[in-house]
Short mmCIF file of C-alpha atoms and ligand atoms in Angstrom, two decimals:
data_model
loop_
_atom_site.label_atom_id
_atom_site.label_comp_id
_atom_site.label_asym_id
_atom_site.label_seq_id
_atom_site.Cartn_x
_atom_site.Cartn_y
_atom_site.Cartn_z
CA MET A 5 -4.44 -33.65 -16.61
CA LEU A 6 -3.71 -36.17 -19.30
CA ASP A 7 -6.16 -36.65 -22.16
CA PHE A 8 -5.46 -38.73 -25.24
CA THR A 9 -8.72 -38.06 -27.06
CA LEU A 10 -8.88 -35.88 -30.14
CA THR A 11 -11.32 -32.96 -30.16
CA PRO A 12 -14.29 -33.12 -32.56
CA GLU A 13 -12.50 -30.51 -34.72
CA GLN A 14 -9.36 -32.66 -34.83
CA VAL A 15 -11.39 -35.73 -35.75
CA ALA A 16 -13.04 -33.72 -38.55
CA LEU A 17 -9.64 -32.58 -39.82
CA GLN A 18 -8.37 -36.16 -39.70
CA GLN A 19 -11.39 -37.28 -41.71
CA ARG A 20 -10.95 -34.50 -44.26
CA ALA A 21 -7.25 -35.29 -44.67
CA ARG A 22 -8.00 -39.02 -44.93
CA GLU A 23 -10.58 -38.47 -47.64
CA PHE A 24 -8.19 -36.23 -49.55
CA ALA A 25 -5.35 -38.75 -49.20
CA LEU A 26 -7.50 -41.64 -50.43
CA ALA A 27 -9.21 -39.74 -53.25
CA GLU A 28 -6.47 -37.46 -54.56
CA VAL A 29 -3.07 -38.80 -53.46
CA LEU A 30 -3.27 -42.59 -53.40
CA PRO A 31 -4.48 -43.03 -57.00
CA ILE A 32 -1.65 -40.98 -58.53
CA ALA A 33 1.27 -41.87 -56.23
CA TRP A 34 2.77 -44.79 -58.17
CA TYR A 35 2.41 -43.16 -61.56
CA TYR A 36 4.28 -40.04 -60.50
CA ASP A 37 6.84 -42.09 -58.61
CA GLU A 38 7.50 -44.04 -61.80
CA ALA A 39 7.60 -40.80 -63.80
CA ASN A 40 9.91 -39.25 -61.19
CA ASP A 41 7.73 -36.17 -61.31
CA MET A 42 5.91 -34.00 -58.83
CA PRO A 43 2.12 -33.88 -59.32
CA LEU A 44 1.73 -30.12 -59.08
CA ALA A 45 -2.00 -30.39 -59.77
CA VAL A 46 -2.44 -32.35 -56.53
CA LEU A 47 -0.42 -29.79 -54.61
CA ARG A 48 -2.86 -27.20 -55.91
CA LYS A 49 -5.80 -29.38 -54.86
CA ALA A 50 -4.32 -29.66 -51.37
CA TYR A 51 -4.09 -25.88 -51.24
CA ASP A 52 -7.68 -25.51 -52.47
CA ALA A 53 -8.87 -28.10 -49.94
CA GLY A 54 -7.32 -26.07 -47.11
CA ILE A 55 -4.89 -28.76 -46.04
CA MET A 56 -1.81 -26.67 -46.78
CA ASN A 57 -0.68 -23.69 -44.69
CA LEU A 58 -2.72 -24.77 -41.64
CA ASP A 59 -0.31 -22.96 -39.40
CA ILE A 60 -0.75 -19.42 -40.72
CA PRO A 61 -2.01 -17.52 -37.65
CA LYS A 62 -5.54 -16.14 -37.58
CA ALA A 63 -4.08 -12.62 -37.33
CA TYR A 64 -3.00 -12.97 -40.95
CA GLY A 65 -6.25 -14.61 -42.05
CA GLY A 66 -5.08 -18.22 -41.61
CA GLN A 67 -6.54 -21.16 -39.73
CA GLY A 68 -4.04 -20.74 -36.89
CA LEU A 69 -3.90 -24.46 -36.20
CA GLY A 70 -1.18 -26.05 -34.12
CA LEU A 71 1.38 -28.79 -34.56
CA VAL A 72 -0.96 -31.42 -33.15
CA GLU A 73 -3.27 -30.72 -36.08
CA ALA A 74 -0.29 -30.74 -38.46
CA ALA A 75 0.73 -34.17 -37.13
CA ILE A 76 -2.80 -35.55 -37.50
CA LEU A 77 -3.04 -34.26 -41.07
CA THR A 78 0.45 -35.35 -42.09
CA GLU A 79 -0.05 -38.91 -40.88
CA GLU A 80 -2.95 -39.24 -43.32
CA LEU A 81 -1.09 -37.75 -46.28
CA ALA A 82 2.08 -39.75 -45.64
CA ALA A 83 0.01 -42.91 -45.38
CA ALA A 84 -0.89 -42.39 -49.05
CA CYS A 85 2.44 -41.04 -50.35
CA PRO A 86 5.33 -39.85 -48.18
CA GLY A 87 6.85 -38.00 -51.14
CA LEU A 88 3.83 -35.89 -51.93
CA ALA A 89 3.23 -35.38 -48.21
CA THR A 90 6.75 -33.94 -48.04
CA SER A 91 5.93 -31.44 -50.76
CA ILE A 92 2.61 -30.46 -49.17
CA PHE A 93 4.24 -30.01 -45.75
CA ASP A 94 7.17 -28.11 -47.26
CA ASN A 95 5.26 -24.82 -47.19
CA SER A 96 5.06 -25.11 -43.41
CA LEU A 97 8.77 -25.88 -43.20
CA GLY A 98 9.62 -22.96 -45.46
CA MET A 99 7.27 -20.66 -43.56
CA GLU A 100 8.45 -21.58 -40.07
CA PRO A 101 11.49 -19.21 -40.01
CA LEU A 102 9.15 -16.40 -41.09
CA LEU A 103 6.66 -17.29 -38.33
CA LEU A 104 9.42 -17.47 -35.73
CA SER A 105 11.34 -14.39 -36.85
CA LYS A 106 11.02 -10.95 -35.29
CA ASN A 107 10.26 -9.45 -38.72
CA GLU A 108 6.58 -8.59 -38.41
CA ASP A 109 6.70 -6.45 -41.55
CA ALA A 110 7.84 -9.46 -43.62
CA ARG A 111 5.07 -11.58 -42.12
CA LYS A 112 2.50 -8.96 -43.09
CA ARG A 113 3.83 -8.81 -46.64
CA TYR A 114 4.31 -12.51 -47.32
CA LEU A 115 1.87 -14.57 -45.25
CA PRO A 116 -1.26 -13.21 -46.98
CA GLN A 117 0.29 -14.02 -50.36
CA ILE A 118 1.12 -17.57 -49.27
CA LEU A 119 -2.39 -17.93 -47.92
CA ASN A 120 -4.41 -16.26 -50.66
CA ASP A 121 -2.31 -16.46 -53.82
CA TYR A 122 -1.05 -20.06 -53.63
CA LYS A 123 2.53 -18.90 -53.16
CA LYS A 124 4.93 -21.68 -52.29
CA ILE A 125 7.88 -21.27 -49.96
CA CYS A 126 10.81 -23.64 -49.46
CA PHE A 127 13.47 -23.98 -46.79
CA ALA A 128 17.15 -23.74 -47.65
CA THR A 129 19.93 -24.48 -45.20
CA SER A 130 21.74 -27.48 -46.71
CA GLU A 131 24.56 -27.06 -49.21
CA PRO A 132 26.52 -29.40 -51.48
CA THR A 133 29.27 -29.66 -48.84
CA MET A 134 27.19 -29.32 -45.67
CA GLY A 135 24.01 -30.75 -44.18
CA SER A 136 24.29 -31.80 -40.53
CA ASP A 137 26.89 -29.19 -39.66
CA VAL A 138 24.66 -26.15 -40.15
CA ALA A 139 27.26 -23.77 -38.68
CA GLY A 140 29.64 -24.87 -41.43
CA MET A 141 27.64 -23.33 -44.27
CA ARG A 142 29.42 -21.35 -46.98
CA CYS A 143 26.66 -19.42 -48.76
CA ARG A 144 27.80 -15.84 -48.25
CA ALA A 145 25.73 -12.80 -47.26
CA THR A 146 27.59 -9.51 -47.73
CA GLU A 147 26.14 -6.26 -46.39
CA ASP A 148 25.76 -3.53 -49.00
CA GLY A 149 23.83 -0.41 -47.99
CA ASP A 150 20.18 -1.29 -47.50
CA ASP A 151 20.71 -4.80 -48.87
CA TYR A 152 22.64 -8.00 -48.41
CA ILE A 153 24.17 -9.68 -51.45
CA LEU A 154 23.84 -13.46 -51.49
CA ASN A 155 26.36 -15.75 -53.19
CA GLY A 156 26.43 -19.53 -52.87
CA THR A 157 24.56 -22.76 -53.51
CA LYS A 158 21.89 -24.52 -51.51
CA TYR A 159 21.38 -28.21 -52.22
CA TRP A 160 18.59 -30.74 -51.61
CA ILE A 161 15.93 -28.05 -51.56
CA THR A 162 12.48 -29.63 -51.46
CA ASN A 163 10.06 -27.76 -53.76
CA GLY A 164 12.98 -25.52 -54.76
CA GLY A 165 11.99 -25.88 -58.42
CA VAL A 166 8.41 -24.74 -57.86
CA ALA A 167 8.62 -22.37 -54.90
CA ASP A 168 8.01 -18.64 -55.21
CA TYR A 169 9.94 -17.86 -52.04
CA ALA A 170 12.75 -19.42 -50.05
CA SER A 171 13.85 -19.06 -46.45
CA VAL A 172 17.58 -18.96 -47.08
CA PHE A 173 20.23 -19.34 -44.40
CA ALA A 174 23.66 -17.84 -45.12
CA THR A 175 26.75 -16.59 -43.33
CA VAL A 176 28.45 -13.23 -43.20
CA ASP A 177 31.74 -15.06 -42.60
CA PRO A 178 32.20 -18.85 -42.65
CA LYS A 179 35.00 -18.52 -40.08
CA LYS A 180 32.51 -17.15 -37.55
CA GLN A 181 30.59 -20.44 -37.59
CA HIS A 182 27.37 -20.09 -35.49
CA ASP A 183 27.98 -16.37 -34.94
CA GLY A 184 27.93 -15.63 -38.65
CA ILE A 185 24.66 -17.32 -39.63
CA CYS A 186 21.75 -15.17 -40.78
CA ALA A 187 18.54 -15.82 -42.69
CA PHE A 188 16.53 -14.06 -45.39
CA LEU A 189 13.30 -14.40 -47.26
CA VAL A 190 14.27 -14.51 -50.94
CA GLU A 191 11.90 -14.36 -53.88
CA THR A 192 12.99 -16.98 -56.38
CA ASP A 193 12.35 -14.74 -59.40
CA TRP A 194 14.82 -12.12 -58.20
CA PRO A 195 17.81 -11.61 -60.52
CA GLY A 196 20.65 -14.03 -59.80
CA VAL A 197 18.58 -16.97 -58.50
CA ARG A 198 19.07 -20.15 -60.52
CA VAL A 199 17.38 -23.52 -60.11
CA GLY A 200 19.24 -26.78 -60.73
CA ARG A 201 17.94 -29.91 -62.42
CA PRO A 202 15.70 -32.16 -60.28
CA ILE A 203 18.02 -34.48 -58.34
CA PRO A 204 17.35 -38.13 -59.27
CA LYS A 205 16.38 -39.91 -56.05
CA MET A 206 15.84 -43.43 -54.74
CA GLY A 207 12.46 -42.58 -53.21
CA GLN A 208 10.09 -39.69 -52.53
CA ARG A 209 10.19 -39.21 -56.28
CA CYS A 210 6.84 -37.40 -56.14
CA SER A 211 8.60 -34.49 -54.43
CA ASN A 212 10.80 -31.99 -56.19
CA THR A 213 14.39 -31.70 -54.91
CA VAL A 214 16.85 -29.28 -56.52
CA ALA A 215 19.78 -26.97 -55.90
CA LEU A 216 19.33 -23.21 -55.72
CA LYS A 217 22.24 -21.07 -56.80
CA PHE A 218 22.55 -17.45 -55.74
CA GLU A 219 24.73 -15.19 -57.85
CA ASP A 220 24.90 -11.63 -56.51
CA VAL A 221 21.28 -11.79 -55.39
CA ARG A 222 20.33 -8.49 -53.83
CA VAL A 223 18.11 -9.03 -50.77
CA PRO A 224 16.65 -5.95 -49.06
CA LYS A 225 17.31 -5.72 -45.34
CA ALA A 226 13.52 -5.61 -44.96
CA ASN A 227 13.64 -9.34 -45.74
CA ILE A 228 16.01 -10.32 -42.95
CA LEU A 229 14.52 -13.19 -40.95
CA ALA A 230 17.51 -13.42 -38.63
CA PRO A 231 20.40 -10.96 -38.42
CA PRO A 232 23.99 -12.30 -38.35
CA GLY A 233 24.52 -14.40 -35.23
CA LYS A 234 20.82 -15.22 -34.81
CA GLY A 235 20.34 -17.49 -37.81
CA PHE A 236 21.64 -20.68 -36.24
CA VAL A 237 19.18 -20.47 -33.34
CA LEU A 238 16.38 -19.70 -35.80
CA ALA A 239 17.25 -22.83 -37.81
CA MET A 240 17.30 -24.98 -34.65
CA LYS A 241 14.00 -23.53 -33.41
CA THR A 242 12.53 -24.28 -36.82
CA PHE A 243 13.66 -27.91 -36.57
CA GLY A 244 12.20 -28.14 -33.06
CA ARG A 245 8.81 -27.45 -34.61
CA THR A 246 9.17 -29.44 -37.82
CA ARG A 247 10.81 -32.63 -36.55
CA PRO A 248 7.64 -33.88 -34.80
CA ILE A 249 5.98 -33.76 -38.21
CA ILE A 250 8.72 -35.91 -39.72
CA GLY A 251 7.81 -38.37 -36.97
CA ALA A 252 4.23 -38.18 -38.28
CA PHE A 253 5.48 -39.06 -41.77
CA GLY A 254 6.90 -42.23 -40.25
CA VAL A 255 3.65 -43.00 -38.43
CA GLY A 256 1.57 -42.67 -41.61
CA ALA A 257 3.87 -44.73 -43.82
CA ALA A 258 4.28 -47.44 -41.17
CA ARG A 259 0.54 -47.58 -40.62
CA SER A 260 -0.07 -48.22 -44.31
CA ALA A 261 2.61 -50.90 -44.41
CA MET A 262 0.96 -52.59 -41.43
CA GLU A 263 -2.49 -52.41 -43.00
CA PHE A 264 -1.27 -53.77 -46.35
CA SER A 265 0.48 -56.60 -44.48
CA LEU A 266 -2.63 -57.50 -42.53
CA ASP A 267 -4.67 -57.69 -45.70
CA TYR A 268 -2.07 -59.70 -47.58
CA ALA A 269 -1.46 -62.12 -44.69
CA GLN A 270 -5.16 -62.91 -44.41
CA LYS A 271 -5.37 -63.79 -48.10
CA ARG A 272 -2.05 -65.42 -48.93
CA LYS A 273 -2.03 -69.16 -48.24
CA ALA A 274 0.92 -71.43 -47.45
CA PHE A 275 0.93 -74.97 -46.08
CA GLY A 276 -2.85 -75.08 -46.52
CA MET A 277 -3.73 -72.02 -44.44
CA PRO A 278 -3.57 -68.22 -44.58
CA ILE A 279 -0.11 -67.06 -43.50
CA SER A 280 -1.88 -64.87 -40.90
CA GLY A 281 -2.47 -68.15 -39.06
CA PHE A 282 1.25 -68.50 -38.36
CA GLN A 283 2.34 -66.99 -35.08
CA ALA A 284 5.56 -65.78 -36.73
CA ILE A 285 3.47 -63.53 -38.99
CA GLN A 286 1.07 -62.49 -36.21
CA PHE A 287 4.02 -61.39 -34.07
CA LYS A 288 5.40 -59.30 -36.91
CA ILE A 289 2.04 -57.58 -37.27
CA ALA A 290 1.77 -57.12 -33.50
CA GLU A 291 5.17 -55.41 -33.46
CA MET A 292 4.19 -53.23 -36.39
CA TYR A 293 1.03 -52.12 -34.62
CA GLN A 294 2.88 -51.45 -31.38
CA LYS A 295 5.51 -49.36 -33.18
CA VAL A 296 2.90 -47.31 -35.03
CA GLU A 297 1.07 -46.60 -31.77
CA THR A 298 4.25 -45.69 -29.88
CA ALA A 299 5.55 -43.46 -32.65
CA ARG A 300 2.21 -41.64 -32.81
CA LEU A 301 2.23 -40.99 -29.06
CA LEU A 302 5.76 -39.58 -29.18
CA THR A 303 4.90 -37.44 -32.19
CA LEU A 304 1.78 -36.02 -30.60
CA LYS A 305 3.60 -35.36 -27.33
CA ALA A 306 6.29 -33.31 -29.07
CA ALA A 307 3.68 -31.48 -31.15
CA TRP A 308 1.60 -30.78 -28.05
CA GLU A 309 4.63 -29.35 -26.25
CA ALA A 310 5.27 -26.98 -29.15
CA ASP A 311 1.61 -25.90 -29.07
CA GLN A 312 1.87 -25.26 -25.31
CA ASN A 313 4.98 -23.11 -25.82
CA ILE A 314 7.08 -25.70 -23.99
CA ASP A 315 10.50 -26.03 -25.66
CA PRO A 316 9.93 -29.11 -27.87
CA THR A 317 13.56 -29.59 -28.95
CA LEU A 318 14.29 -32.78 -27.04
CA ASP A 319 10.97 -34.52 -27.62
CA ALA A 320 11.00 -33.40 -31.25
CA SER A 321 14.29 -35.25 -31.67
CA ILE A 322 12.91 -38.32 -29.90
CA ALA A 323 9.74 -38.29 -32.04
CA LYS A 324 11.73 -37.83 -35.23
CA LEU A 325 14.28 -40.49 -34.33
CA TYR A 326 11.80 -43.09 -33.15
CA GLY A 327 9.08 -42.42 -35.72
CA THR A 328 11.45 -42.60 -38.65
CA GLU A 329 13.50 -45.57 -37.46
CA VAL A 330 10.45 -47.69 -36.71
CA ALA A 331 8.91 -46.68 -40.03
CA LEU A 332 11.83 -48.28 -41.81
CA GLU A 333 11.61 -51.38 -39.60
CA VAL A 334 7.86 -51.73 -40.10
CA VAL A 335 7.98 -51.27 -43.87
CA ASN A 336 10.89 -53.68 -44.14
CA GLU A 337 8.98 -56.33 -42.19
CA ALA A 338 5.94 -55.68 -44.37
CA LEU A 339 8.05 -56.47 -47.41
CA GLN A 340 9.04 -59.74 -45.72
CA ILE A 341 5.39 -60.66 -45.15
CA PHE A 342 4.69 -60.07 -48.84
CA GLY A 343 7.48 -62.51 -49.72
CA GLY A 344 8.62 -62.24 -53.34
CA TYR A 345 5.71 -60.00 -54.26
CA GLY A 346 6.92 -57.45 -51.73
CA TYR A 347 10.06 -57.06 -53.79
CA THR A 348 8.12 -56.16 -56.94
CA LYS A 349 6.79 -52.83 -58.11
CA MET A 350 3.33 -54.38 -58.48
CA PHE A 351 2.69 -54.14 -54.75
CA PRO A 352 2.85 -50.98 -52.65
CA VAL A 353 5.53 -51.86 -50.11
CA GLU A 354 8.54 -51.45 -52.39
CA LYS A 355 7.77 -47.75 -52.93
CA LEU A 356 7.05 -47.22 -49.24
CA LEU A 357 10.43 -48.70 -48.38
CA ARG A 358 12.22 -46.33 -50.78
CA ASP A 359 10.16 -43.40 -49.53
CA VAL A 360 10.66 -43.95 -45.79
CA ARG A 361 14.39 -44.47 -46.18
CA LEU A 362 14.73 -40.71 -46.56
CA LEU A 363 13.01 -39.97 -43.25
CA ARG A 364 16.13 -40.96 -41.30
CA ILE A 365 18.17 -38.42 -43.28
CA TYR A 366 16.38 -35.12 -43.84
CA GLU A 367 15.61 -32.58 -41.12
CA GLY A 368 18.59 -33.91 -39.17
CA THR A 369 19.82 -37.48 -39.53
CA SER A 370 19.16 -40.18 -36.95
CA GLU A 371 22.76 -39.72 -35.81
CA VAL A 372 22.17 -36.00 -35.24
CA GLN A 373 19.02 -36.76 -33.22
CA ARG A 374 21.05 -39.17 -31.09
CA VAL A 375 23.67 -36.45 -30.56
CA ILE A 376 20.93 -34.09 -29.33
CA ILE A 377 19.34 -36.68 -27.04
CA ALA A 378 22.72 -37.81 -25.70
CA GLY A 379 23.68 -34.17 -25.05
CA TYR A 380 20.59 -33.76 -22.90
CA VAL A 381 20.95 -37.01 -20.99
CA MET A 382 24.68 -36.54 -20.39
CA SER A 383 24.52 -32.94 -19.19
CA GLN A 384 21.01 -31.89 -18.16
CA TYR A 385 19.03 -34.92 -17.07
CA GLN A 386 18.50 -35.07 -13.30
CA PRO A 387 18.64 -38.69 -12.05
CA VAL A 388 16.28 -39.83 -9.32
CA MET A 389 18.50 -42.67 -8.08
CA PRO A 390 21.46 -41.88 -5.78
CA PRO A 391 24.97 -42.21 -7.26
CA LEU A 392 26.19 -45.81 -7.27
CA GLU A 393 28.77 -45.13 -4.57
CA ASP A 394 25.97 -44.00 -2.22
CA LEU A 395 23.75 -46.99 -2.93
CA PRO A 396 23.44 -49.08 0.29
CA LEU A 397 22.71 -52.34 -1.58
CA HIS A 398 22.51 -54.36 1.68
CA ARG A 399 22.59 -58.06 0.96
CA GLU A 400 24.25 -59.55 4.02
CA ALA A 401 22.48 -57.51 6.76
CA ASP A 402 18.74 -56.88 7.10
CA PRO A 403 17.94 -53.13 7.13
CA LEU A 404 14.59 -53.96 8.83
CA ALA A 405 16.22 -55.85 11.72
CA ASP A 406 16.33 -54.32 15.21
CA GLY A 407 18.98 -51.58 15.16
CA GLY A 408 19.26 -51.71 11.39
CA THR A 409 22.51 -52.73 9.74
CA GLY A 410 24.86 -50.58 11.79
CA THR A 411 27.67 -48.83 9.96
CA ALA A 412 28.24 -50.04 6.43
CA TRP A 413 30.97 -49.26 3.90
CA ARG A 414 30.75 -49.78 0.19
CA CYS A 415 33.73 -50.37 -2.05
CA ARG A 416 33.52 -47.84 -4.86
CA ILE A 417 35.29 -50.19 -7.24
CA CYS A 418 33.61 -53.61 -6.97
CA GLY A 419 30.52 -52.76 -4.88
CA HIS A 420 31.34 -54.98 -1.85
CA VAL A 421 29.49 -53.83 1.31
CA HIS A 422 31.45 -54.19 4.56
CA TYR A 423 29.77 -53.94 8.00
CA GLY A 424 31.68 -52.53 10.96
CA ASP A 425 32.81 -49.32 12.57
CA ASP A 426 35.75 -48.99 10.19
CA ALA A 427 36.32 -49.78 6.58
CA PRO A 428 38.55 -52.83 6.00
CA GLU A 429 42.22 -52.27 5.22
CA GLU A 430 41.66 -53.73 1.81
CA CYS A 431 38.69 -55.03 -0.12
CA PRO A 432 38.50 -58.84 0.07
CA TYR A 433 37.13 -58.98 -3.48
CA CYS A 434 39.10 -56.49 -5.56
CA PHE A 435 42.02 -55.83 -3.16
CA PHE A 436 41.66 -52.07 -3.41
CA PRO A 437 42.84 -50.22 -0.26
CA GLN A 438 40.66 -48.74 2.50
CA SER A 439 40.45 -45.41 0.65
CA ALA A 440 38.20 -47.10 -1.93
CA PHE A 441 35.44 -47.49 0.71
CA LYS A 442 32.66 -44.99 1.31
CA LYS A 443 30.31 -44.97 4.31
CA VAL A 444 26.79 -45.76 3.13
CA SER A 445 24.91 -46.17 6.43
C1 FAD B 6 15.36 -35.73 -50.63
C2 FAD B 6 15.95 -34.73 -49.70
C3 FAD B 6 15.26 -33.57 -49.41
C4 FAD B 6 15.84 -32.60 -48.59
N1 FAD B 6 15.18 -31.39 -48.39
C5 FAD B 6 15.86 -30.38 -47.79
C6 FAD B 6 15.29 -29.06 -47.75
O1 FAD B 6 14.15 -28.83 -48.20
N2 FAD B 6 16.03 -28.05 -47.22
C7 FAD B 6 17.28 -28.25 -46.71
O2 FAD B 6 17.90 -27.31 -46.25
N3 FAD B 6 17.85 -29.51 -46.71
C8 FAD B 6 17.16 -30.56 -47.25
N4 FAD B 6 17.73 -31.81 -47.29
C9 FAD B 6 19.07 -31.99 -46.75
C10 FAD B 6 19.11 -32.85 -45.51
O3 FAD B 6 18.61 -32.13 -44.42
C11 FAD B 6 20.56 -33.32 -45.33
O4 FAD B 6 20.84 -34.26 -46.35
C12 FAD B 6 20.79 -33.92 -43.96
O5 FAD B 6 20.72 -32.93 -42.98
C13 FAD B 6 22.15 -34.61 -43.88
O6 FAD B 6 23.16 -33.79 -44.36
P1 FAD B 6 24.22 -34.35 -45.43
O7 FAD B 6 23.46 -35.05 -46.50
O8 FAD B 6 25.09 -33.24 -45.83
O9 FAD B 6 25.03 -35.44 -44.65
P2 FAD B 6 26.31 -35.14 -43.73
O10 FAD B 6 26.02 -34.03 -42.80
O11 FAD B 6 27.49 -35.02 -44.61
O12 FAD B 6 26.39 -36.49 -42.91
C14 FAD B 6 26.88 -37.69 -43.49
C15 FAD B 6 26.79 -38.79 -42.43
O13 FAD B 6 27.57 -38.42 -41.29
C16 FAD B 6 26.76 -38.43 -40.14
N5 FAD B 6 27.17 -37.37 -39.23
C17 FAD B 6 27.37 -36.05 -39.51
N6 FAD B 6 27.69 -35.40 -38.40
C18 FAD B 6 27.68 -36.28 -37.39
C19 FAD B 6 27.93 -36.21 -35.98
N7 FAD B 6 28.24 -35.05 -35.37
N8 FAD B 6 27.84 -37.34 -35.25
C20 FAD B 6 27.51 -38.52 -35.85
N9 FAD B 6 27.27 -38.65 -37.15
C21 FAD B 6 27.35 -37.55 -37.91
C22 FAD B 6 25.35 -38.19 -40.65
O14 FAD B 6 24.39 -38.66 -39.72
C23 FAD B 6 25.37 -39.00 -41.92
O15 FAD B 6 25.15 -40.35 -41.63
C24 FAD B 6 17.11 -32.82 -48.04
C25 FAD B 6 17.80 -34.01 -48.29
C26 FAD B 6 17.25 -34.97 -49.11
C27 FAD B 6 18.03 -36.22 -49.39
#
């Protein structure tokens, strides 16, 4: 059964998120972007409005909503400000390793605090010298009695400057690569945790991005989210569930760019008529709309798979790749429709362009998504079509004629089909010998 309609509850959530985005996020987005500051008060309002931490399971007192709901909500927030949406969503990213881990005791201790006490949790895999190559991390975890001691630096950590907790990935031995990776829940006020200065960024300036340094930070074994050797898989499973939401960021931002373009094109006049009258502009808007719709479908499909406990890894990569790449294309075309004004800070598209540029980088770059998709297609995908060398491709004899085509041989090199009991001694087209021919009928 295939059903593309949202449930009444999902429509209500969409409406609630939309109202919040329009009333609380949109009016402050440009000011805080200009100030290069994170509007913590709005983060708090999002928490109070129940649009943060949607994914905390009911067993721990949460709403227990799925990724489809997260995608619906995130589209609305990102439509108003991708940067602030990143910070609001970051709790779900930071929490995902805890939700996926086998450490039920840690879930019982931390999830109620995140839910009830407005505790913020960030996600820390990347380092100054490593982002895509997760197995190449250097942050060291050394076993010491009932604890592990953490030493190293995590870089690019969204909300790192405001979070109470961090899901930190580390290695017991960098030489072990994947087999050495482990993960811990670290409280950021523990001795030895230091927070770097906010990193000055091109866009998403309403979100906080810092380094976290760990100097002999003692982490009790009770806070292990993944023991050594299991951390890499935990990180990848986390991305499988968070990448669809990055696709939703793209959908929201692209949708706004399309809507702003439509409005502008209907009002701006050139050559005596609104520019929306020119087919060149209409086609741009048509493409924008088509890309928003397609990206949303891919995003919801990946989110739905995750909610159905179907491994979402592949479709999460497709949703992330497509949603974020088309977001950049759509916003860029929007800027073109705005002409010179698009290039100014007095109109909204310039900020959107800076904000969406990040989407192709974090949570796995576009190149990394292509590596994942290529890996699947090259090694696991099962083609429906026969191999080329088995393809009859009759052009000179009619397969529907009485008696069919008789015996046919196909040259594996140039594709020539020869009819007769035996293959020819050589191919008349490419001159390859008889051995190049394969019987196809
Ligand atoms: C604003 C911001 C917020 C972020 N938030 C977080 C966060 O909260 N937590 C966190 O852990 N990280 C976070 N990140 C880090 C982010 O996930 C990384 O920047 C990203 O994964 C890329 O890693 P890198 O920057 O080290 O680039 P690199 O891995 O050094 O890659 C550099 C270039 O090489 C390409 N490349 C690398 N490997 C391959 C390959 N095998 N094939 C083809 N091309 C390849 C990349 O695609 C890229 O174009 C954030 C980053 C930014 C900028």
